[in-house]
PDB file of C-alpha atoms in Angstrom:
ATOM      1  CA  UNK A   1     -84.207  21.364 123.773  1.00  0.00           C
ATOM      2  CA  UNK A   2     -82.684  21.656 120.192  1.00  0.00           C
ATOM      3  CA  UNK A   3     -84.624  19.861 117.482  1.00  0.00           C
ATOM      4  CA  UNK A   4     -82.750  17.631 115.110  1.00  0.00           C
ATOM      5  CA  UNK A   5     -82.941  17.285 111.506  1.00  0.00           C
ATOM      6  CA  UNK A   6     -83.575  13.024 110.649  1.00  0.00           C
ATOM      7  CA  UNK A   7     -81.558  12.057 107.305  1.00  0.00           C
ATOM      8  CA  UNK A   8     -83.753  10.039 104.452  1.00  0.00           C
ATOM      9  CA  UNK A   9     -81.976   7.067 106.146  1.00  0.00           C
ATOM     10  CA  UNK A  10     -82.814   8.193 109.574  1.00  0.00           C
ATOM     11  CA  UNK A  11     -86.318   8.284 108.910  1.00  0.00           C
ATOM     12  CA  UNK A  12     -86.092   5.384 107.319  1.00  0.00           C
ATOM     13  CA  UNK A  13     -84.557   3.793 110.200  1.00  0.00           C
ATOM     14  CA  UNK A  14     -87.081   4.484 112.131  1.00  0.00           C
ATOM     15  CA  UNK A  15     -90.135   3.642 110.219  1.00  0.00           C
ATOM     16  CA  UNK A  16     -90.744  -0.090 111.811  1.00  0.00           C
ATOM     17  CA  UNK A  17     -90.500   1.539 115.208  1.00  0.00           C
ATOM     18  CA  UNK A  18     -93.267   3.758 114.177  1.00  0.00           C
ATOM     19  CA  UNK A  19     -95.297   0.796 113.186  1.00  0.00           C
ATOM     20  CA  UNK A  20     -94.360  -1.007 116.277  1.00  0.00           C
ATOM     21  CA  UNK A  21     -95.703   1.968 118.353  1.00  0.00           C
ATOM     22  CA  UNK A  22     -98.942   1.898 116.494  1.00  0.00           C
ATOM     23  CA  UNK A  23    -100.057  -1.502 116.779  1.00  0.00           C
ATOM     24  CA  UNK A  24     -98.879  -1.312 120.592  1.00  0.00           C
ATOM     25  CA  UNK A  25    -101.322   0.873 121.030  1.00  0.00           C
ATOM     26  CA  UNK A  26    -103.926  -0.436 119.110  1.00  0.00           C
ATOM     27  CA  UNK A  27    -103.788  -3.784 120.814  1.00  0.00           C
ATOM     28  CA  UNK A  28    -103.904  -1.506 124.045  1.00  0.00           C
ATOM     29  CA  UNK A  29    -107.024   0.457 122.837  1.00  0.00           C
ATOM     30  CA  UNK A  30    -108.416  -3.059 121.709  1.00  0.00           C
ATOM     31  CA  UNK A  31    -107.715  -4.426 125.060  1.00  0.00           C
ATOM     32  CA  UNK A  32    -109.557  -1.822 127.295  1.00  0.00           C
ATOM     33  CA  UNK A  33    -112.282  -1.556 125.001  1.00  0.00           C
ATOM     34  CA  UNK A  34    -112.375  -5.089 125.070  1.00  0.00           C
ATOM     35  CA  UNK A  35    -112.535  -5.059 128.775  1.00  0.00           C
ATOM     36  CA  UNK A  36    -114.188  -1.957 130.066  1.00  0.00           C
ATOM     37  CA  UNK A  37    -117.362  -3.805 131.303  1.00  0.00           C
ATOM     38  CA  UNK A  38    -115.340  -6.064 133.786  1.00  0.00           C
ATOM     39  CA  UNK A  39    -112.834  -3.013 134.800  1.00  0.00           C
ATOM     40  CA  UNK A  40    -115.435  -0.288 135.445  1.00  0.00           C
ATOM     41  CA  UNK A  41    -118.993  -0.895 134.469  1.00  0.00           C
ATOM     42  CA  UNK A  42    -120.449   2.357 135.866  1.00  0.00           C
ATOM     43  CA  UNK A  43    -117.912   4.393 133.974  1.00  0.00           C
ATOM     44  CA  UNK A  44    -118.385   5.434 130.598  1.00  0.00           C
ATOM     45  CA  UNK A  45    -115.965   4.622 127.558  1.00  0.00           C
ATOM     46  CA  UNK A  46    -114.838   8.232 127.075  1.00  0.00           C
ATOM     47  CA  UNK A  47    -114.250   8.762 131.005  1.00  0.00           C
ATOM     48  CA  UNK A  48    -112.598   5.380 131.291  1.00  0.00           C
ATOM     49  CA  UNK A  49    -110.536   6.056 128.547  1.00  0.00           C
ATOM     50  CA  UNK A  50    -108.919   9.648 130.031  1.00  0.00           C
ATOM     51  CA  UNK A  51    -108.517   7.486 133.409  1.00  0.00           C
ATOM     52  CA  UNK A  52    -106.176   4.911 131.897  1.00  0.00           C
ATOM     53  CA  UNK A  53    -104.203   7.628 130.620  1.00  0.00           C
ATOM     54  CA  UNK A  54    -104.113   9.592 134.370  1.00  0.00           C
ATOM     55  CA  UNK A  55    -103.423   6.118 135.770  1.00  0.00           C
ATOM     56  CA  UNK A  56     -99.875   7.478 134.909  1.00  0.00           C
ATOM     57  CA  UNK A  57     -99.744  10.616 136.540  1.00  0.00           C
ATOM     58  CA  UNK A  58    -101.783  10.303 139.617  1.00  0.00           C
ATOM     59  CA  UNK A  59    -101.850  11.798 141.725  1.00  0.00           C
ATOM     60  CA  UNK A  60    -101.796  15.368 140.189  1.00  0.00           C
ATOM     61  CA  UNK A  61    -103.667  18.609 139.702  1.00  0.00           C
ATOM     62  CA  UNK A  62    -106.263  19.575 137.443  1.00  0.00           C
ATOM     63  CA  UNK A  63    -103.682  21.472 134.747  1.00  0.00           C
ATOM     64  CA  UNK A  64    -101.710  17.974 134.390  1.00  0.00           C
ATOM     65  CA  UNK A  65    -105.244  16.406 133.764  1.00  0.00           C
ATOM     66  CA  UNK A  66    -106.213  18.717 130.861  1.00  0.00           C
ATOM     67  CA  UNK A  67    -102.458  18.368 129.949  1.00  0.00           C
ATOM     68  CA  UNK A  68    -102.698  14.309 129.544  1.00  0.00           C
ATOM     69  CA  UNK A  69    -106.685  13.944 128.627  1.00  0.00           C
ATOM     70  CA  UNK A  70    -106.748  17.242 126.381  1.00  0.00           C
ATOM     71  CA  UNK A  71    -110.344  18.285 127.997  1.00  0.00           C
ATOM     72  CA  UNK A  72    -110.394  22.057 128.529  1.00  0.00           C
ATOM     73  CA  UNK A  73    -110.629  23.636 132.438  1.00  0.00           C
ATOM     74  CA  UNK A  74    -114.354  23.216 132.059  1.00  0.00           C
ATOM     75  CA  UNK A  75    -114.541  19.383 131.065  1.00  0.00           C
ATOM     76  CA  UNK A  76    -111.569  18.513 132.950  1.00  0.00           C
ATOM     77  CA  UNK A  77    -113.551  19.968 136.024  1.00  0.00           C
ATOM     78  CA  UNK A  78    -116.645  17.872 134.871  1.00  0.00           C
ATOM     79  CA  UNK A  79    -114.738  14.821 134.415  1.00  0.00           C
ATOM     80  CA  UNK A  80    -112.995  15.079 137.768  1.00  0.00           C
ATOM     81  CA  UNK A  81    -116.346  15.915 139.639  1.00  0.00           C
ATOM     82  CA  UNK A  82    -118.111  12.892 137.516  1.00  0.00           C
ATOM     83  CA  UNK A  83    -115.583  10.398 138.981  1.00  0.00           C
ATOM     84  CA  UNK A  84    -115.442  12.059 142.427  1.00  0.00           C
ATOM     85  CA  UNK A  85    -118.914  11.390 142.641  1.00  0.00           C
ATOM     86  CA  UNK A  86    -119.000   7.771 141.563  1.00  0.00           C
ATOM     87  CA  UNK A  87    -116.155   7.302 144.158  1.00  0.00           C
ATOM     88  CA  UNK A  88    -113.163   6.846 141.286  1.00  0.00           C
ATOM     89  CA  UNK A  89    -111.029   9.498 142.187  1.00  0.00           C
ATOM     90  CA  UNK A  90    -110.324  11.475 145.310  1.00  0.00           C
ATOM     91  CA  UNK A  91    -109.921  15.016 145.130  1.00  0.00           C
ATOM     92  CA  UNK A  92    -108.910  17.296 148.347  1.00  0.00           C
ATOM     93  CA  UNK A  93    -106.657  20.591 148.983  1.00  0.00           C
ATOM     94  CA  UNK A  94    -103.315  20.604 148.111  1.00  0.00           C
ATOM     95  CA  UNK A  95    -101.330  20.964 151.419  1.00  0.00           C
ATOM     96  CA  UNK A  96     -98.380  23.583 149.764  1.00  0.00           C
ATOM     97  CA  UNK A  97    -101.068  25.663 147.609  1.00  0.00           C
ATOM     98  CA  UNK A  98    -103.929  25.988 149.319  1.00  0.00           C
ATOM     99  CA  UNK A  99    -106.115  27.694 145.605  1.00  0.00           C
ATOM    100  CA  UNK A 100    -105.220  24.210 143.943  1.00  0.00           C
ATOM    101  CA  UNK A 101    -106.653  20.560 144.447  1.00  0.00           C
ATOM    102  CA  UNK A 102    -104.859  17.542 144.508  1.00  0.00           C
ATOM    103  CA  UNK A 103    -106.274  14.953 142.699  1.00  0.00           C
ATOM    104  CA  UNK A 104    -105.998  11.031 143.122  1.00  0.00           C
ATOM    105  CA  UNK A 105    -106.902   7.657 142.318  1.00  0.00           C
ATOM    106  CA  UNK A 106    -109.711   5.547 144.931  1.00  0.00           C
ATOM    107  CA  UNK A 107    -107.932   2.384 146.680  1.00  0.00           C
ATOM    108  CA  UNK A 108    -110.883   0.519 144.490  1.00  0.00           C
ATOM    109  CA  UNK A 109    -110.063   2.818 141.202  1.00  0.00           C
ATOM    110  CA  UNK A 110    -106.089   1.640 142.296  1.00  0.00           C
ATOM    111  CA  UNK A 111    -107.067  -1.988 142.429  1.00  0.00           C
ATOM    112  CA  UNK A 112    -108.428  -2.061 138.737  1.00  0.00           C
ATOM    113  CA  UNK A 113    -105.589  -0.040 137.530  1.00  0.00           C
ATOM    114  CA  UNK A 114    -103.608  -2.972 138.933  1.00  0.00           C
ATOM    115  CA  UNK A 115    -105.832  -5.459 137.096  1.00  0.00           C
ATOM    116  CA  UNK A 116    -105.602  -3.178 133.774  1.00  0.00           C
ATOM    117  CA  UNK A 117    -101.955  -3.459 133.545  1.00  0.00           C
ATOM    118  CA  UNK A 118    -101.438  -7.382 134.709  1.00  0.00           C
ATOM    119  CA  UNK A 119    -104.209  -8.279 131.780  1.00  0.00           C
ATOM    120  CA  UNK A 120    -102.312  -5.710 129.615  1.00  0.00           C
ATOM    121  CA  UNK A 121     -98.908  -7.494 130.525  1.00  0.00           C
ATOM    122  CA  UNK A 122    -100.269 -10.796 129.799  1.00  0.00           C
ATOM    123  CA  UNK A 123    -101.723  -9.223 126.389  1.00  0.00           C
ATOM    124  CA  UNK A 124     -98.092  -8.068 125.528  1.00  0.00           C
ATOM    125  CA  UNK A 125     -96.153 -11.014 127.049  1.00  0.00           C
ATOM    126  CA  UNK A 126     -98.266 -13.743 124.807  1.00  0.00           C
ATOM    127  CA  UNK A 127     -96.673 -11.547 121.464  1.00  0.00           C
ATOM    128  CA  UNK A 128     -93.418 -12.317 122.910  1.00  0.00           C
ATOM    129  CA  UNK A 129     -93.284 -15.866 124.297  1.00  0.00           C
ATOM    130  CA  UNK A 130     -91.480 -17.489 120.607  1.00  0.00           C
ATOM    131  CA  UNK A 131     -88.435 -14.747 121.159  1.00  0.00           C
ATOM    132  CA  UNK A 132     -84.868 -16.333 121.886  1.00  0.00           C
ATOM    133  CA  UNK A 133     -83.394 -14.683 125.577  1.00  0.00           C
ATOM    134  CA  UNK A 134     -80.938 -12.725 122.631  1.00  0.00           C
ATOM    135  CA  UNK A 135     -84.378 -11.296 121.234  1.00  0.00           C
ATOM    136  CA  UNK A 136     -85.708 -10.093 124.464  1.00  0.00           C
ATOM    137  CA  UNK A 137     -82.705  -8.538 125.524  1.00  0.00           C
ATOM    138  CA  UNK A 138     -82.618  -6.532 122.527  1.00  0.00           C
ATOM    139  CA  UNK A 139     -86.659  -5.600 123.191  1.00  0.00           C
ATOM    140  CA  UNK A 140     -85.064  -4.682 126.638  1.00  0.00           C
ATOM    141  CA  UNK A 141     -82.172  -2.327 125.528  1.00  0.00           C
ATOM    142  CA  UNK A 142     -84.676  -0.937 122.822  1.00  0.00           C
ATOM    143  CA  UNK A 143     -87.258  -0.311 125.404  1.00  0.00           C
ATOM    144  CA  UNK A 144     -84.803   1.333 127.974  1.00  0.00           C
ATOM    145  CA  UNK A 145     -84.007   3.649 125.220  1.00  0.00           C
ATOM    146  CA  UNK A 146     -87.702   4.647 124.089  1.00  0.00           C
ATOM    147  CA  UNK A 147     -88.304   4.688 127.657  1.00  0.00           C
ATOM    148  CA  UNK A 148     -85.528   7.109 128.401  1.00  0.00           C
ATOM    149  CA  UNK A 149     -86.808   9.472 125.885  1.00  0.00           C
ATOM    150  CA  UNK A 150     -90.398   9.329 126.352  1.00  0.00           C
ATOM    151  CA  UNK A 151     -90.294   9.235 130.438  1.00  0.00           C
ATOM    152  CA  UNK A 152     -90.518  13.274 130.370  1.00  0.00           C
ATOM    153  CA  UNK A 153     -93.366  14.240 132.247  1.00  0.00           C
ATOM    154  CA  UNK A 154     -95.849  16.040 129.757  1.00  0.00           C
TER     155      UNK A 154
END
């Protein structure tokens, strides 16, 4: 994909997006630090952490979990044999490659993703619930656009 040069303006343009992204995510971060004890009190912060960002991608192999976490092949195979063992995720055989493992979320580790993201919708919904319909359709056309450019897999 060809890069693209931003103008002063551009980058200007952008700059409130930017912001926007940032505190999005630090209200998320806030959130599920927040609420880690009632979500998954036998998992550590760290480990919790790297399985809110899998919750994503499940389920997948061990690459796409150093991919999205950034562990190495050594600490991505610790974390996924940490969880395995506390019965969070699932790992087995994949059926189409028999050398790699398929890796996937518990029906209880799918429940509190669940409960994550309705306590993270009411978190993002209360910012929102002062905006005119003309406001939120203009969040909605924004968001369909950041969304079409950030929905690559990584």
């Amino acid at each position: 994909m060809a890069t693209r040069e931003f103008s002063d303006r551009e980058r200007r343009d952008l700059e409130s997006f930017k912001r926007m992204v940032r505190l999005i995510d630090l209200k998320r971060r806030t959130y599920l630090a927040k609420n880690r004890p009632k979500f998954a009190v036998r998992i550590p912060p760290v480990q919790f952490n790297h399985l809110m960002l899998l919750r994503f991608v499940l389920p997948c192999n061990l690459s796409r979990v150093m991919a999205v976490t950034g562990l190495t092949s050594a600490g991505a195979s610790l974390f996924v044999e940490r969880l395995v063992s506390a019965g969070v995720l699932r790992r087995k055989t994949d059926p189409h490659d028999r050398r790699s493992v398929v890796i996937s979320a518990s029906p209880e580790t799918q429940e509190i993703f669940r409960q994550v993201d309705r306590g993270l919708n009411e978190l993002i919904e209360g910012y929102f619930t002062r905006c005119s319909a003309e406001e939120l359709a203009v969040l909605e056309r924004a968001g369909a656009i950041v969304c079409g450019k950030l929905d690559d897999p990584v």
